[in-house]
């Protein structure tokens, strides 16, 4: 029996702790947290959404949950181990030595989502996965592993993937992706908790939080303005994930990639940060999105921030329009429409220039 508790997000939001046992990286017992939004009376459930956050992040985006609920989707989100609600005293925020460690909570979360929906709707629901930034790397890798097993994604009920500014490569000068990655590989094995000198920037955080220049309210101890320190072992795991992605994946489901149309990197806030991705190189997202499989739509959203759904109001409204168009044209219409007739929400998968 599941033990849902009221969540800090208030009315309509509940949370469930998923105990995961001993941490493979030696930081005690770990757990993940599943959050759900209970639809209002009269909202029809046609399926479910499971949302996964990125690095220095957790789920607080109630407007995203309520948008999906208005379309008839039961909404769930997952705070991964050592992140947000799941962070325990003495643990290194977001630290894992292998991104495959997340497979356990992802699999259990999808099972719980389908079980919850079966209890209310009478049949297990199809699940649409939505992920941001590092979550947008974690989920495709997991889906590729699932798709290589008997039954693939079909047996799990996963029917689609939406990626919001996924982290597909290491931004910055080219040497960071060659010599720098080799150094991180060695250091990450021998001193995994070593903090790397990545520099400190509050530009993106200041553009979001209402205590600075933004409109959003969230816990700064779970999502600091300057971000959490980057450790060698964690970055080693991410770079291994990037290398696997670059060799090509088969995630087994249609995908939508939303991103900004430009990047702007700076240490301090200016109004340019409000209309660009201040965290990732959007050219890299464009370049590597084609590695997800053969059913990927890529939609640049002009003026979007790194988290497209935390952009300024007119921009995020446009992003929701693009999302809804894709859901209608590809995800919802897929069982009825012939493959060659499926409408497209944006540009087809494309190649772009590598990062600087």
XYZ file of C-alpha atoms in Angstrom:
356
model
C 0.000 0.000 0.000
C 1.389 3.405 -0.968
C 1.618 6.116 1.666
C 1.078 9.456 -0.049
C 1.688 12.530 2.107
C 0.830 16.219 1.568
C 3.569 18.007 -0.376
C 4.963 21.464 0.273
C 3.529 22.700 -3.044
C 0.147 22.852 -1.376
C -3.381 21.967 -2.400
C -3.592 19.095 -4.862
C 0.049 17.997 -4.487
C 1.196 14.866 -2.674
C 4.503 12.992 -2.351
C 5.639 9.438 -1.864
C 9.071 8.298 -0.691
C 10.655 5.476 -2.718
C 13.258 3.750 -0.532
C 16.226 2.571 -2.615
C 18.466 0.969 0.022
C 22.197 1.451 0.396
C 23.879 4.008 -1.840
C 26.281 2.341 -4.323
C 28.508 5.399 -3.829
C 28.744 4.955 -0.069
C 26.654 7.852 1.220
C 24.202 5.942 3.401
C 20.622 5.057 2.541
C 19.152 6.699 -0.539
C 15.598 7.395 -1.612
C 13.737 9.087 -4.430
C 10.524 11.098 -4.092
C 7.508 10.785 -6.382
C 5.238 13.837 -6.470
C 1.750 13.827 -7.932
C -0.812 16.457 -8.796
C -4.372 15.357 -8.161
C -6.556 16.534 -11.084
C -9.578 18.620 -10.274
C -13.016 17.070 -10.517
C -14.125 16.672 -14.100
C -10.650 16.465 -15.647
C -10.427 13.381 -17.853
C -7.281 11.261 -17.620
C -6.097 10.065 -21.043
C -2.618 9.119 -19.854
C 0.119 10.077 -17.443
C 3.196 12.292 -17.425
C 6.376 11.619 -15.436
C 8.660 14.654 -15.169
C 12.373 14.455 -14.284
C 14.462 17.511 -13.325
C 18.061 18.436 -14.107
C 21.214 19.245 -12.113
C 20.815 21.795 -9.290
C 17.078 21.359 -9.644
C 13.989 19.619 -8.290
C 10.284 19.716 -9.100
C 8.511 22.975 -8.252
C 7.003 23.947 -11.633
C 3.308 23.747 -10.726
C 2.286 25.551 -13.919
C 3.715 22.643 -15.940
C 1.765 20.104 -13.891
C -1.451 22.072 -14.248
C -0.984 22.528 -17.998
C -0.780 18.778 -18.499
C -3.719 18.203 -16.153
C -5.841 20.587 -18.213
C -5.067 18.435 -21.252
C -6.237 15.344 -19.372
C -2.917 13.896 -18.235
C -2.318 12.735 -14.683
C 0.912 14.456 -13.671
C 3.758 12.978 -11.651
C 7.306 14.217 -11.053
C 10.374 12.518 -9.622
C 13.006 14.080 -7.377
C 15.931 11.733 -8.030
C 18.152 10.365 -5.269
C 20.151 13.082 -3.431
C 18.130 15.803 -5.171
C 15.522 18.182 -3.770
C 13.113 16.368 -1.451
C 15.308 13.250 -1.681
C 18.526 14.851 -0.370
C 19.535 13.484 3.039
C 22.042 14.941 5.566
C 25.624 14.023 4.750
C 24.949 13.317 1.077
C 26.587 15.122 -1.842
C 23.816 16.831 -3.823
C 23.121 15.028 -7.120
C 26.158 12.749 -6.839
C 26.143 9.403 -8.640
C 29.108 7.510 -10.038
C 27.073 6.089 -12.939
C 23.922 7.510 -14.529
C 22.559 3.949 -14.739
C 22.067 4.099 -10.959
C 18.913 6.082 -11.708
C 17.399 3.118 -13.546
C 15.994 1.763 -10.296
C 13.927 4.787 -9.308
C 12.867 5.470 -12.892
C 11.556 1.941 -13.320
C 9.822 1.937 -9.970
C 8.309 5.373 -10.588
C 6.827 4.313 -13.938
C 5.379 1.194 -12.317
C 3.866 3.259 -9.502
C 2.399 5.763 -11.958
C 0.760 3.027 -14.007
C -0.509 1.274 -10.879
C -2.012 4.488 -9.500
C -3.770 5.195 -12.776
C -5.021 1.623 -13.057
C -6.601 1.970 -9.621
C -8.542 5.086 -10.655
C -9.105 4.586 -14.394
C -9.398 0.805 -14.478
C -6.484 0.166 -16.850
C -2.737 0.967 -16.749
C -2.070 4.326 -18.397
C 0.460 5.091 -21.086
C 3.272 7.275 -19.759
C 4.778 10.336 -21.429
C 8.237 11.139 -20.066
C 9.310 14.785 -19.749
C 12.812 15.817 -18.700
C 14.972 18.914 -18.361
C 18.733 19.409 -18.840
C 20.678 16.541 -17.184
C 17.375 14.682 -16.844
C 17.235 14.981 -20.628
C 20.420 12.900 -20.835
C 19.464 10.400 -18.121
C 16.113 9.425 -19.651
C 17.241 8.685 -23.240
C 20.070 6.504 -21.921
C 17.597 4.621 -19.743
C 15.121 4.214 -22.613
C 17.875 2.882 -24.868
C 18.721 0.249 -22.248
C 15.036 -0.624 -21.864
C 14.587 -0.868 -25.602
C 17.350 -3.461 -25.835
C 15.481 -5.784 -23.470
C 12.716 -8.211 -24.531
C 9.528 -6.235 -25.081
C 11.406 -2.929 -25.025
C 9.498 0.216 -24.142
C 6.237 -1.462 -25.182
C 6.106 -3.548 -22.005
C 6.668 -0.496 -19.804
C 3.831 1.545 -21.317
C 6.156 4.455 -22.199
C 4.804 6.151 -25.315
C 6.784 9.353 -25.813
C 9.577 11.626 -24.601
C 9.725 15.426 -24.313
C 13.141 16.945 -23.651
C 13.488 20.529 -22.444
C 17.042 21.782 -23.206
C 18.710 18.374 -22.762
C 22.394 18.252 -21.837
C 23.900 16.396 -24.776
C 27.534 17.575 -24.678
C 30.026 19.510 -22.562
C 29.847 23.207 -23.378
C 32.912 25.437 -23.565
C 36.262 25.241 -25.397
C 37.022 22.128 -27.426
C 39.896 21.035 -25.149
C 37.369 20.413 -22.356
C 35.798 17.701 -24.507
C 39.152 16.045 -25.262
C 42.009 16.562 -22.806
C 39.658 17.846 -20.116
C 37.447 14.784 -20.362
C 40.474 12.472 -20.137
C 41.590 14.240 -16.951
C 38.079 14.006 -15.479
C 37.966 10.296 -16.299
C 41.123 9.615 -14.270
C 40.307 12.014 -11.431
C 36.722 10.762 -11.231
C 37.954 7.228 -10.628
C 40.510 8.020 -7.940
C 38.944 11.086 -6.263
C 35.247 11.043 -7.232
C 34.176 13.720 -4.727
C 36.857 16.195 -5.793
C 35.195 19.533 -6.582
C 36.169 20.851 -10.004
C 37.089 24.515 -10.613
C 34.207 25.299 -12.963
C 33.785 28.919 -11.922
C 30.796 30.498 -10.210
C 27.925 32.256 -11.963
C 24.634 33.470 -10.553
C 23.390 34.738 -13.911
C 20.870 31.998 -14.647
C 19.693 31.592 -11.060
C 19.215 35.341 -10.720
C 17.086 35.400 -13.860
C 14.683 32.897 -12.261
C 14.287 33.505 -8.543
C 12.011 36.265 -7.302
C 14.598 37.359 -4.733
C 16.708 38.603 -7.663
C 15.375 39.318 -11.176
C 12.913 36.450 -11.684
C 9.312 35.555 -10.957
C 9.693 32.055 -9.523
C 9.789 30.963 -5.909
C 11.641 27.805 -4.874
C 13.978 26.497 -2.164
C 17.438 27.995 -2.614
C 18.960 25.198 -0.524
C 17.742 22.715 -3.158
C 18.389 25.002 -6.133
C 21.058 27.602 -5.216
C 21.453 30.675 -7.407
C 25.062 29.726 -8.204
C 24.382 25.994 -8.554
C 25.873 23.075 -6.645
C 29.607 22.264 -6.914
C 30.517 19.917 -9.764
C 32.411 16.818 -8.634
C 34.821 14.767 -10.720
C 32.990 11.470 -10.282
C 29.643 12.940 -11.247
C 31.059 14.686 -14.330
C 32.836 11.462 -15.296
C 29.446 9.715 -15.242
C 27.908 12.472 -17.361
C 30.725 12.361 -19.918
C 30.321 8.590 -20.212
C 26.633 9.242 -20.882
C 27.492 11.819 -23.531
C 29.814 9.347 -25.261
C 27.091 6.691 -25.304
C 24.573 9.160 -26.732
C 26.992 10.272 -29.451
C 27.328 6.691 -30.669
C 23.579 6.700 -31.316
C 20.613 5.498 -29.281
C 17.317 3.831 -30.093
C 14.894 5.073 -27.457
C 11.958 3.282 -29.063
C 9.442 6.158 -28.815
C 8.766 9.494 -30.552
C 10.641 12.453 -29.063
C 10.245 16.222 -28.989
C 13.258 18.420 -28.203
C 12.546 22.003 -27.127
C 15.452 24.444 -26.842
C 16.291 28.123 -27.066
C 17.441 29.620 -30.356
C 20.656 31.022 -28.867
C 23.060 30.764 -25.945
C 24.548 33.545 -23.869
C 27.220 32.700 -21.302
C 28.089 35.233 -18.613
C 29.061 35.330 -14.937
C 26.570 38.026 -13.970
C 22.953 38.755 -14.731
C 21.829 41.075 -17.511
C 18.539 41.178 -19.405
C 20.187 39.129 -22.186
C 20.057 36.137 -19.827
C 16.253 36.333 -19.921
C 16.116 35.532 -23.643
C 18.823 32.891 -24.090
C 20.149 29.619 -22.712
C 22.737 30.753 -20.155
C 23.741 27.175 -19.247
C 24.072 25.032 -22.401
C 25.241 25.513 -25.980
C 22.097 25.199 -28.098
C 24.204 24.277 -31.148
C 25.239 21.108 -29.343
C 21.620 20.270 -28.552
C 20.768 20.677 -32.238
C 23.751 18.605 -33.315
C 23.159 15.593 -31.084
C 19.352 15.407 -31.006
C 19.425 13.186 -34.073
C 21.159 10.522 -31.955
C 17.921 9.723 -30.099
C 16.364 7.675 -32.887
C 14.395 8.173 -36.074
C 11.271 9.887 -34.677
C 12.610 13.123 -33.247
C 11.249 16.646 -33.742
C 13.461 19.592 -32.742
C 11.791 22.928 -32.064
C 13.867 26.037 -31.284
C 11.818 28.456 -29.170
C 13.042 32.047 -29.764
C 13.821 33.908 -26.566
C 13.690 30.830 -24.325
C 15.730 30.397 -21.174
C 17.628 27.209 -20.326
C 14.450 25.834 -18.763
C 12.109 26.619 -21.625
C 9.064 26.403 -19.338
C 10.575 29.003 -16.983
C 10.980 31.541 -19.775
C 9.183 34.871 -19.779
C 5.421 34.497 -20.096
C 5.024 35.052 -23.883
C 7.891 32.665 -24.625
C 6.723 29.860 -22.367
C 3.219 30.273 -23.814
C 4.719 29.622 -27.253
C 6.594 26.608 -25.867
C 3.324 25.167 -24.527
C 1.732 25.681 -27.952
C 4.574 23.714 -29.550
C 4.222 21.001 -26.930
C 0.464 20.735 -27.425
C 0.855 20.600 -31.199
C 3.296 17.728 -30.887
C 1.076 15.885 -28.419
C -1.906 16.209 -30.732
C -0.071 15.479 -33.960
C 2.231 12.689 -32.878
C 1.527 11.317 -29.421
C -2.267 11.386 -29.249
C -2.934 10.773 -32.951
C -0.357 7.992 -33.375
C -2.728 5.022 -32.922
C -5.126 6.304 -35.607
C -2.873 8.017 -38.144
C -0.757 6.307 -40.780
C 2.943 6.956 -40.079
C 3.459 8.871 -43.324
C 0.556 11.186 -42.551
C 1.588 12.190 -39.035
C 1.831 15.997 -38.857
C 5.072 17.534 -37.691
C 5.357 20.038 -34.857
C 8.679 21.540 -35.860
C 11.824 21.001 -37.831
C 12.907 17.387 -38.371
C 15.957 16.035 -36.603
C 18.947 17.981 -37.858
C 22.652 18.376 -37.462
C 24.250 21.583 -36.284
C 27.702 22.850 -35.510
C 29.634 21.464 -32.618
C 30.165 23.672 -29.600
C 33.105 26.028 -29.441
